[in-house]
mmCIF file of C-alpha atoms and ligand atoms in Angstrom:
data_model
loop_
_atom_site.group_PDB
_atom_site.id
_atom_site.type_symbol
_atom_site.label_atom_id
_atom_site.label_comp_id
_atom_site.label_asym_id
_atom_site.label_seq_id
_atom_site.Cartn_x
_atom_site.Cartn_y
_atom_site.Cartn_z
ATOM 1 C CA MET A 1 67.209 86.752 96.984
ATOM 2 C CA PRO A 2 66.364 83.307 95.620
ATOM 3 C CA PRO A 3 63.473 81.748 97.467
ATOM 4 C CA THR A 4 63.878 79.275 100.275
ATOM 5 C CA ALA A 5 61.376 76.628 101.286
ATOM 6 C CA GLU A 6 61.009 74.683 104.486
ATOM 7 C CA PHE A 7 59.768 71.128 104.615
ATOM 8 C CA ARG A 8 58.837 68.715 107.346
ATOM 9 C CA CYS A 9 58.953 64.922 107.095
ATOM 10 C CA THR A 10 55.529 63.421 107.689
ATOM 11 C CA ASP A 11 56.884 60.090 108.939
ATOM 12 C CA ASP A 12 56.287 59.994 112.678
ATOM 13 C CA ASP A 13 59.284 57.693 113.133
ATOM 14 C CA CYS A 14 61.664 59.995 111.309
ATOM 15 C CA PRO A 15 63.868 62.072 113.595
ATOM 16 C CA LEU A 16 64.371 64.796 111.017
ATOM 17 C CA ASP A 17 62.373 67.753 112.231
ATOM 18 C CA MET A 18 62.723 70.203 109.411
ATOM 19 C CA LEU A 19 64.800 70.876 106.375
ATOM 20 C CA GLU A 20 65.307 74.049 104.516
ATOM 21 C CA ALA A 21 65.830 74.154 100.775
ATOM 22 C CA HIS A 22 67.674 77.061 99.268
ATOM 23 C CA TYR A 23 66.884 77.554 95.624
ATOM 24 C CA THR A 24 68.975 79.247 93.030
ATOM 25 C CA TYR A 25 67.488 81.623 90.528
ATOM 26 C CA ASP A 26 67.501 78.734 88.052
ATOM 27 C CA MET A 27 64.871 76.769 89.970
ATOM 28 C CA PRO A 28 61.704 76.516 87.862
ATOM 29 C CA ASP A 29 58.647 78.168 89.359
ATOM 30 C CA ASP A 30 56.640 74.967 89.342
ATOM 31 C CA VAL A 31 58.968 73.063 91.657
ATOM 32 C CA GLY A 32 57.211 72.233 94.865
ATOM 33 C CA VAL A 33 57.137 69.913 97.827
ATOM 34 C CA ASP A 34 56.358 66.920 95.591
ATOM 35 C CA ASP A 35 59.751 67.277 93.954
ATOM 36 C CA PHE A 36 61.648 66.608 97.168
ATOM 37 C CA GLU A 37 62.052 63.673 99.467
ATOM 38 C CA CYS A 38 63.306 63.337 103.004
ATOM 39 C CA PRO A 39 67.124 63.268 102.989
ATOM 40 C CA TYR A 40 67.160 61.155 106.112
ATOM 41 C CA CYS A 41 64.602 58.387 105.642
ATOM 42 C CA GLY A 42 64.087 58.811 101.917
ATOM 43 C CA GLY A 43 60.360 59.113 102.326
ATOM 44 C CA ALA A 44 58.688 61.127 99.626
ATOM 45 C CA THR A 45 56.181 62.457 102.087
ATOM 46 C CA LEU A 46 57.113 65.998 102.957
ATOM 47 C CA ASP A 47 54.858 68.790 104.033
ATOM 48 C CA ALA A 48 55.705 72.328 103.105
ATOM 49 C CA ILE A 49 55.928 74.638 106.083
ATOM 50 C CA GLU A 50 54.552 78.085 105.459
ATOM 51 C CA VAL A 51 56.838 80.742 106.823
HETATM 52 ZN ZN1 ZN B 101 62.029 61.433 107.016
#
Protein backbone atom coordinates (compact mmCIF):
# COMPACT_ATOMS: atom_id res chain seq x y z
CA MET A 1 0.00 0.00 0.00
CA PRO A 2 1.24 3.53 -0.68
CA PRO A 3 1.86 5.43 2.51
CA THR A 4 -0.62 7.82 4.03
CA ALA A 5 0.20 10.76 6.26
CA GLU A 6 -1.95 12.73 8.64
CA PHE A 7 -1.48 16.41 9.29
CA ARG A 8 -2.95 18.91 11.68
CA CYS A 9 -3.20 22.66 11.10
CA THR A 10 -1.33 24.57 13.77
CA ASP A 11 -3.47 27.71 13.44
CA ASP A 12 -5.67 27.87 16.52
CA ASP A 13 -8.32 29.78 14.57
CA CYS A 14 -8.52 27.20 11.81
CA PRO A 15 -11.49 24.86 12.09
CA LEU A 16 -9.80 22.10 10.13
CA ASP A 17 -8.96 19.41 12.64
CA MET A 18 -7.02 16.95 10.58
CA LEU A 19 -6.30 16.03 7.03
CA GLU A 20 -5.08 12.82 5.62
CA ALA A 21 -2.82 12.66 2.59
CA HIS A 22 -2.81 9.55 0.48
CA TYR A 23 0.35 9.17 -1.53
CA THR A 24 0.83 7.24 -4.69
CA TYR A 25 3.85 5.07 -5.24
CA ASP A 26 5.32 7.94 -7.27
CA MET A 27 5.66 10.21 -4.24
CA PRO A 28 9.36 10.86 -3.57
CA ASP A 29 10.62 9.60 -0.23
CA ASP A 30 11.77 13.03 0.88
CA VAL A 31 8.33 14.62 0.75
CA GLY A 32 7.25 15.66 4.19
CA VAL A 33 5.02 17.96 6.16
CA ASP A 34 6.87 21.03 4.85
CA ASP A 35 5.64 20.26 1.36
CA PHE A 36 1.98 20.68 2.28
CA GLU A 37 -0.18 23.53 3.39
CA CYS A 38 -3.57 23.70 5.02
CA PRO A 39 -6.27 23.30 2.35
CA TYR A 40 -8.67 25.38 4.38
CA CYS A 41 -6.78 28.45 5.58
CA GLY A 42 -3.77 28.10 3.31
CA GLY A 43 -1.39 28.26 6.22
CA ALA A 44 1.87 26.48 5.62
CA THR A 45 2.04 25.46 9.24
CA LEU A 46 1.09 21.83 9.51
CA ASP A 47 2.19 19.34 12.09
CA ALA A 48 2.56 15.73 11.13
CA ILE A 49 0.53 13.40 13.30
CA GLU A 50 2.25 10.15 14.11
CA VAL A 51 -0.08 7.23 13.72
ZN1 LIG B 1 -5.65 25.74 8.61
